[in-house]
XYZ file of C-alpha atoms in Angstrom:
524
model
C 118.128 102.670 76.082
C 114.479 103.787 76.158
C 112.019 101.765 78.236
C 110.557 99.140 75.912
C 107.098 99.228 77.531
C 106.831 103.002 77.407
C 108.141 103.084 73.863
C 105.530 100.536 72.803
C 102.798 102.685 74.348
C 104.035 105.829 72.635
C 104.443 104.174 69.254
C 100.925 102.818 69.529
C 99.637 106.276 70.370
C 101.387 107.698 67.322
C 98.564 106.438 65.095
C 95.574 108.625 65.854
C 92.081 108.177 64.558
C 88.839 109.937 65.286
C 85.531 108.184 65.004
C 82.120 109.544 65.906
C 80.916 112.974 66.974
C 83.324 115.275 68.932
C 85.287 112.367 70.480
C 89.042 112.035 70.967
C 90.425 108.651 70.051
C 93.992 107.360 70.243
C 94.041 104.240 68.123
C 96.907 101.799 68.045
C 97.265 100.098 64.697
C 96.517 96.411 64.938
C 100.025 95.789 63.628
C 101.453 97.314 66.792
C 100.370 94.374 68.891
C 102.269 91.281 67.851
C 103.385 89.954 64.497
C 102.658 86.540 63.022
C 105.848 85.323 64.708
C 104.546 86.375 68.109
C 107.083 89.189 68.491
C 105.919 92.685 69.464
C 105.949 94.966 66.445
C 108.441 97.276 68.095
C 111.030 94.560 67.485
C 112.682 94.672 64.064
C 115.412 92.934 62.101
C 117.081 92.848 58.688
C 113.975 91.173 57.264
C 111.274 92.716 59.448
C 110.790 96.474 59.407
C 108.875 98.714 61.793
C 105.186 99.471 61.386
C 106.029 102.908 62.764
C 109.391 104.481 63.408
C 112.948 103.594 62.503
C 114.585 100.214 63.024
C 117.612 101.047 65.126
C 120.973 99.359 65.332
C 120.728 95.573 65.629
C 121.958 93.607 68.610
C 124.934 91.574 67.304
C 123.902 88.554 69.383
C 120.186 88.367 68.506
C 120.191 90.186 65.185
C 117.224 92.204 66.390
C 116.646 95.879 67.025
C 114.003 98.172 68.495
C 111.700 100.563 66.646
C 111.858 104.173 67.747
C 112.367 107.781 66.746
C 115.110 110.345 67.026
C 118.857 110.027 66.459
C 119.210 106.868 68.565
C 117.029 104.919 66.145
C 116.939 106.966 62.934
C 120.568 108.090 62.875
C 123.779 106.160 62.431
C 123.170 102.418 62.336
C 119.505 102.718 61.296
C 118.472 99.623 59.325
C 115.142 100.675 57.734
C 112.343 103.246 57.961
C 114.987 105.884 58.622
C 112.778 108.655 57.177
C 110.387 108.628 60.153
C 110.211 111.808 62.231
C 108.672 112.407 65.632
C 105.553 114.504 66.246
C 107.482 117.036 68.309
C 111.043 117.855 69.304
C 111.943 116.747 72.843
C 115.392 118.267 72.446
C 117.115 116.203 69.791
C 116.638 118.819 67.034
C 114.303 119.539 64.147
C 116.295 117.232 61.891
C 114.452 114.377 63.591
C 111.049 116.007 64.195
C 108.007 117.187 62.248
C 107.375 120.126 64.588
C 109.170 121.915 67.381
C 106.170 121.873 69.728
C 102.823 120.096 70.016
C 99.477 121.533 68.909
C 97.436 123.240 71.623
C 100.530 123.378 73.830
C 100.102 119.766 74.972
C 103.181 117.974 76.274
C 106.019 116.575 74.174
C 107.294 113.366 75.747
C 110.957 112.433 75.917
C 110.244 110.082 73.007
C 108.881 112.806 70.713
C 105.144 112.153 71.033
C 102.362 114.619 71.930
C 99.917 113.897 74.742
C 98.369 115.079 77.992
C 98.909 112.233 80.468
C 101.722 111.812 82.995
C 103.672 109.700 80.480
C 103.990 112.768 78.280
C 103.984 115.633 80.766
C 106.454 114.269 83.338
C 105.143 116.209 86.312
C 103.831 119.258 84.468
C 100.283 120.154 85.487
C 97.675 122.412 83.924
C 96.531 125.402 85.935
C 92.733 125.482 85.754
C 90.693 128.579 86.644
C 89.257 128.362 90.129
C 86.380 130.512 91.370
C 85.389 128.480 94.398
C 82.174 126.766 95.410
C 80.230 130.011 95.795
C 80.717 131.161 92.218
C 77.646 131.706 90.021
C 79.537 132.712 86.875
C 77.785 130.313 84.498
C 74.350 131.601 85.474
C 74.918 134.509 83.097
C 74.159 132.519 79.925
C 71.995 129.482 79.310
C 71.987 128.619 75.613
C 69.591 126.073 74.175
C 69.982 124.576 70.713
C 66.636 123.813 69.086
C 66.447 121.142 66.379
C 64.368 122.683 63.608
C 63.744 119.269 62.066
C 62.352 117.577 65.182
C 58.700 117.858 64.133
C 59.335 116.219 60.771
C 61.813 113.547 61.892
C 60.320 112.254 65.145
C 57.154 110.215 65.437
C 56.225 111.608 68.853
C 57.410 113.905 71.650
C 58.037 116.705 69.173
C 58.254 120.349 70.140
C 56.871 123.204 68.073
C 58.566 126.608 68.309
C 55.542 127.821 70.262
C 56.185 125.046 72.805
C 59.768 126.063 73.616
C 59.839 126.762 77.367
C 60.608 130.382 78.049
C 62.167 131.987 81.073
C 65.435 130.192 81.718
C 67.152 130.187 78.332
C 68.966 133.448 77.657
C 69.719 132.365 74.079
C 68.023 130.020 71.631
C 70.211 128.758 68.786
C 68.079 127.595 65.887
C 69.679 124.597 64.180
C 70.662 124.498 61.361
C 71.225 126.563 58.274
C 73.947 125.542 55.802
C 76.378 127.163 53.353
C 75.735 126.758 49.639
C 78.834 125.006 48.244
C 78.743 127.022 44.997
C 77.544 130.530 45.891
C 78.630 130.449 49.575
C 75.330 132.069 50.512
C 73.407 130.997 53.588
C 71.265 128.029 52.531
C 68.289 126.318 54.119
C 68.771 122.814 55.471
C 65.351 122.014 54.042
C 61.946 123.622 53.612
C 60.672 122.303 56.957
C 63.515 123.834 58.954
C 63.302 127.106 57.007
C 59.573 127.423 57.638
C 60.124 127.997 61.367
C 62.792 130.741 61.361
C 60.333 133.533 62.052
C 58.315 131.518 64.574
C 61.395 131.074 66.728
C 62.592 134.677 66.530
C 59.035 135.795 67.390
C 59.521 134.263 70.847
C 61.526 137.355 71.759
C 58.270 139.266 72.093
C 57.245 136.900 74.902
C 60.564 137.009 76.794
C 62.244 140.419 76.864
C 66.016 140.082 76.611
C 65.928 136.689 74.904
C 68.380 136.376 72.005
C 67.735 134.042 69.078
C 70.705 133.130 66.879
C 71.038 130.988 63.791
C 73.414 128.024 64.035
C 75.122 127.193 60.746
C 76.723 123.831 60.019
C 76.369 120.776 62.229
C 77.918 117.309 62.080
C 75.986 116.165 59.013
C 77.118 119.109 56.896
C 80.634 117.653 56.798
C 79.484 114.136 56.019
C 80.295 112.923 52.483
C 78.140 114.837 50.030
C 77.841 118.204 48.264
C 78.168 120.258 51.467
C 81.285 118.494 52.797
C 83.891 121.129 51.882
C 81.618 124.187 51.905
C 83.178 125.630 55.077
C 86.726 125.067 53.802
C 85.969 126.493 50.366
C 84.147 129.508 51.788
C 87.019 130.327 54.156
C 89.631 129.960 51.403
C 89.452 133.368 49.672
C 88.314 136.880 50.503
C 85.846 136.745 47.602
C 84.125 133.602 48.898
C 84.164 134.980 52.441
C 82.578 138.230 51.307
C 79.838 136.355 49.469
C 79.022 134.523 52.694
C 79.203 137.658 54.851
C 76.850 139.655 52.640
C 74.363 136.817 52.471
C 74.570 136.237 56.223
C 73.966 139.867 57.194
C 70.905 139.971 54.929
C 69.670 136.653 56.328
C 70.040 137.792 59.944
C 68.163 141.026 59.260
C 65.408 139.335 57.240
C 64.546 136.853 59.990
C 65.397 139.061 62.991
C 68.177 136.831 64.323
C 70.535 138.345 66.903
C 73.695 136.463 66.002
C 75.314 133.480 64.353
C 76.958 130.358 65.749
C 79.306 128.516 63.386
C 79.388 124.769 63.929
C 82.179 123.595 61.610
C 82.892 119.920 62.329
C 85.845 120.084 61.705
C 88.510 122.333 60.161
C 91.763 120.617 59.099
C 90.425 117.119 59.923
C 90.858 115.085 56.743
C 88.246 112.517 57.793
C 85.707 115.348 58.013
C 86.514 117.017 54.699
C 88.990 119.453 56.245
C 92.157 120.803 54.655
C 95.489 121.875 56.230
C 94.969 125.507 55.207
C 91.762 125.637 57.281
C 93.859 126.353 60.383
C 94.891 129.809 59.191
C 91.881 130.459 56.979
C 89.429 130.072 59.855
C 91.181 132.802 61.830
C 91.163 135.161 58.856
C 87.535 134.408 58.084
C 86.372 134.892 61.684
C 88.228 138.202 62.070
C 86.772 139.506 58.802
C 83.306 138.228 59.714
C 83.458 140.092 63.007
C 84.290 143.276 61.096
C 81.473 142.673 58.604
C 78.929 142.117 61.366
C 80.076 145.256 63.158
C 79.808 147.261 59.936
C 76.194 146.170 59.452
C 74.943 148.799 61.865
C 73.653 146.250 64.356
C 75.535 144.436 67.124
C 75.238 140.829 66.030
C 76.664 138.075 68.221
C 79.287 135.627 66.970
C 80.300 132.270 68.442
C 81.708 128.946 67.294
C 81.407 125.421 68.625
C 84.475 123.522 69.761
C 85.073 119.795 70.184
C 86.264 118.592 73.574
C 88.874 116.361 71.946
C 92.522 117.001 71.205
C 92.307 115.185 67.876
C 89.766 117.618 66.410
C 90.492 120.700 68.521
C 94.079 120.844 67.237
C 92.606 122.052 63.933
C 91.439 125.280 65.622
C 93.787 128.214 66.273
C 91.820 129.064 69.391
C 94.301 131.658 70.642
C 93.862 133.836 67.577
C 90.160 133.135 67.047
C 89.095 133.994 70.596
C 89.470 137.812 70.431
C 86.894 138.048 67.632
C 84.162 135.999 69.323
C 81.551 136.595 71.953
C 82.145 133.067 73.233
C 82.998 129.429 72.514
C 80.475 126.611 72.946
C 82.349 123.438 73.860
C 80.612 120.158 73.059
C 81.333 118.227 76.248
C 79.098 115.311 75.318
C 79.324 112.355 72.915
C 82.670 111.499 74.497
C 81.685 107.852 74.050
C 79.229 105.995 71.840
C 78.811 102.984 69.566
C 81.687 104.257 67.402
C 84.096 103.159 70.150
C 83.859 99.584 68.856
C 85.984 100.619 65.858
C 88.701 102.177 68.019
C 91.384 99.654 68.949
C 92.554 101.428 72.098
C 89.013 101.706 73.494
C 87.016 98.902 71.923
C 83.384 97.847 72.328
C 83.033 98.803 75.973
C 80.267 100.931 77.452
C 81.333 104.243 78.959
C 79.409 107.405 79.808
C 79.321 110.068 77.115
C 79.297 112.959 79.622
C 82.008 111.690 81.987
C 83.068 114.650 84.126
C 86.676 113.463 84.395
C 86.977 113.446 80.611
C 85.159 116.776 80.389
C 87.824 118.251 82.653
C 90.553 116.887 80.359
C 88.847 118.540 77.400
C 88.614 121.904 79.145
C 92.277 121.708 80.114
C 93.095 122.004 76.401
C 91.577 125.493 76.583
C 93.405 126.434 79.777
C 96.714 125.384 78.165
C 96.032 128.132 75.632
C 94.978 130.808 78.122
C 91.392 130.961 76.895
C 89.279 133.253 79.069
C 86.829 130.965 80.936
C 84.209 133.701 80.745
C 84.177 133.068 76.998
C 83.427 129.366 77.425
C 79.986 127.749 77.669
C 79.890 124.168 78.956
C 77.894 121.708 76.858
C 75.117 119.766 78.578
C 73.348 116.834 76.926
C 69.588 116.389 77.246
C 69.975 112.849 75.911
C 71.944 109.673 76.550
C 74.172 107.334 74.577
C 72.929 103.762 74.804
C 74.235 100.249 74.207
C 73.031 96.687 73.872
C 75.306 94.784 76.224
C 76.948 91.555 75.111
C 76.639 89.744 78.447
C 73.564 90.433 80.627
C 75.700 89.395 83.570
C 78.043 92.336 82.989
C 76.059 95.574 82.922
C 78.466 98.073 84.488
C 80.490 100.818 82.851
C 83.400 99.146 81.099
C 81.493 95.991 80.174
C 81.395 94.919 76.548
C 78.575 95.958 74.230
C 77.474 94.330 70.989
C 75.667 97.267 69.397
C 73.664 100.370 70.087
C 70.595 99.898 72.279
C 67.185 99.766 70.657
C 65.977 103.044 69.180
C 63.609 105.065 71.308
C 59.857 105.134 70.769
C 60.076 108.693 69.455
C 63.664 109.309 68.338
C 63.930 105.907 66.667
C 67.736 105.867 66.407
C 69.726 102.963 67.903
C 72.403 104.122 70.331
C 70.751 107.344 71.473
C 67.751 108.183 73.665
C 66.219 111.516 74.599
C 65.815 112.467 78.244
C 62.068 112.142 77.726
C 62.518 108.521 76.602
C 64.965 107.718 79.407
C 62.571 109.095 82.016
C 59.864 106.782 80.698
C 62.262 103.809 81.000
C 63.057 104.783 84.591
C 59.364 105.101 85.431
C 58.819 101.683 83.872
C 61.176 100.007 86.343
C 64.646 100.398 84.847
C 67.521 99.900 87.296
C 69.309 103.192 87.978
C 72.873 103.450 89.301
C 75.051 106.463 90.016
C 78.634 106.568 88.750
C 80.109 109.040 91.207
C 83.530 109.308 89.557
C 82.011 110.120 86.165
C 79.143 112.164 87.666
C 76.539 110.403 85.501
C 73.531 108.156 85.933
C 73.149 104.768 84.241
C 69.913 102.880 83.730
C 69.647 99.263 82.585
C 66.489 97.491 81.387
C 65.158 94.659 79.223
C 67.980 92.312 80.251
C 70.731 93.869 78.092
C 69.896 97.549 77.422
C 72.169 100.259 78.920
C 72.216 104.051 78.735
C 74.180 106.796 80.499
C 72.801 110.294 80.876
C 72.572 113.301 83.149
C 69.553 113.570 85.397
C 68.550 116.263 87.874
C 71.337 115.342 90.317
C 74.226 115.067 87.859
C 73.095 118.111 85.886
C 73.570 120.186 89.036
C 77.032 118.681 89.543
C 78.023 119.831 86.067
C 76.494 123.280 86.568
C 78.411 123.583 89.838
C 81.572 122.485 88.035
C 81.037 125.191 85.395
C 80.704 127.767 88.166
C 83.787 126.503 89.994
C 85.793 126.815 86.773
C 84.536 130.396 86.259
C 82.802 129.548 82.976
C 80.632 132.182 81.357
C 77.637 129.949 80.732
C 76.201 126.609 79.746
C 74.685 125.376 76.509
C 72.197 122.581 75.975
C 71.778 120.055 73.179
C 68.883 120.071 72.709
C 65.814 121.930 73.995
C 63.390 119.634 72.190
C 64.794 116.397 73.672
C 63.445 117.341 77.101
C 60.100 116.563 78.695
C 60.358 119.443 81.150
C 62.485 117.577 83.694
C 65.824 119.034 82.663
C 64.782 122.645 82.143
C 63.071 122.538 85.546
C 66.271 121.210 87.121
C 68.541 123.581 85.239
C 66.333 126.535 86.096
C 66.098 125.703 89.777
C 69.901 125.782 89.988
C 70.170 129.270 88.516
C 70.454 132.420 90.589
C 69.024 134.442 87.716
C 65.679 136.098 88.563
C 62.680 134.120 87.425
C 60.883 135.336 84.326
C 57.275 135.008 83.298
C 56.225 132.021 81.237
C 54.189 132.443 78.083
C 50.642 131.191 78.644
C 48.452 128.989 76.523
C 51.257 126.986 74.956
C 49.927 123.793 73.392
C 51.671 120.606 74.529
C 53.260 122.006 77.674
C 49.920 123.032 79.213
C 51.192 126.272 80.679
C 48.682 128.401 82.471
C 48.913 131.426 84.677
C 49.270 129.181 87.712
C 52.675 127.855 86.645
C 55.870 129.649 87.547
C 59.447 128.705 86.770
C 60.651 125.602 88.516
C 57.276 123.895 88.216
C 56.704 123.465 84.500
C 54.460 120.474 83.770
C 56.103 117.410 82.260
C 55.128 116.096 78.867
C 54.172 112.466 78.460
C 55.296 110.354 75.502
């Protein structure tokens, strides 16, 4: 008979939900705790069915059975719920399973559930790329996303295109353009964002070799609204794809962009407007887009963003998409946030959103699928996720929070603070601690305010990790959330030769006396 405790864990993990940006959640249904009678909901009877799984043969003495999957529970003697099938086939046959293997080549447990922990993998380990401590592989690319709306949406600490620090970023990804849900042409996010396209691409004249790409999509594009299914609908037919391709090539040429980054959040995911056919359609669309870009007569770059979570990443056929891309940009941030309070298996507890241990787990999903690490750029956050803690006497990682922390002076959004805002809190006397296991810093202030983020020290740890794992680069969200601290730190860790800085830039106070590694900091 299967271990009751392990079975309970696996059944709970069978209900998966994803809440928040780019974050994997395994959520146990509340009904999988205990019933009104006090019995665990993996216990069933003639009158009490299973919340999940089949009610197996009843014990003749107690009149009770156990909920489970496979022939032991769903075969001969099954009392109710006998239609349930497992996620994967651990060897009992497809008659009892929804799929023969798990998405992304994760492990199928002996109970028919997909996962990555020891419970599922039973001694199997993932082989990660290893380049050693002397590797400088990720120095090759430093991508910075620039929020085109920052000047209109923030009350202070904004950054004009002319104020973008030059010299260390090899690529600037201008965020965002959208896809028209009816014509499938490239569409402007709004007039403000569109008004700065040419200003950003003009920066190439000040930094030879700099590439400026357009990023299309973003989290909000797949929020409920008219844009929600635009990616899915565009990828659905060759006619809609061609309409997008033709518009995109014209758009890139008109504004002198060097490539396109597609940020579809997320294909297949029903809670994000995705459809099952997205899995295959995305591969077809990307392969045809690569051909269309090549046929344009100019070598345009092509990349896509990836979530660091199994729940959302399983909607990407990364093995078949990879050959058509220049690289993947993996969003190894927002692993935790205020949305955790709605996730039963995590709950309202404060954890770091750039935890290196969890980043490693996310990257292992790529290594399971033999993705070339040189085609992977590690995401770095120039911001922190913040919480208002429930008990001022418990201010460590893992303590309970009641809500997002107060919005920043400039960003104004509860639950998130820019690096510039965090640095001001630290200077004002906030208490800073170092979580060595997670490789993050935490600062607490005002009795019950808490934020985790990467500072100069932990940024280097993550850059070193990217080099050790042979990654092809790093990418930053977002350039305009910095006050100069992070780009100085990032730049000082690079082996790439130093470039000249544009002079006379308003706001950053560059002058000919400043070289890389000593850019002046902006004050809020």
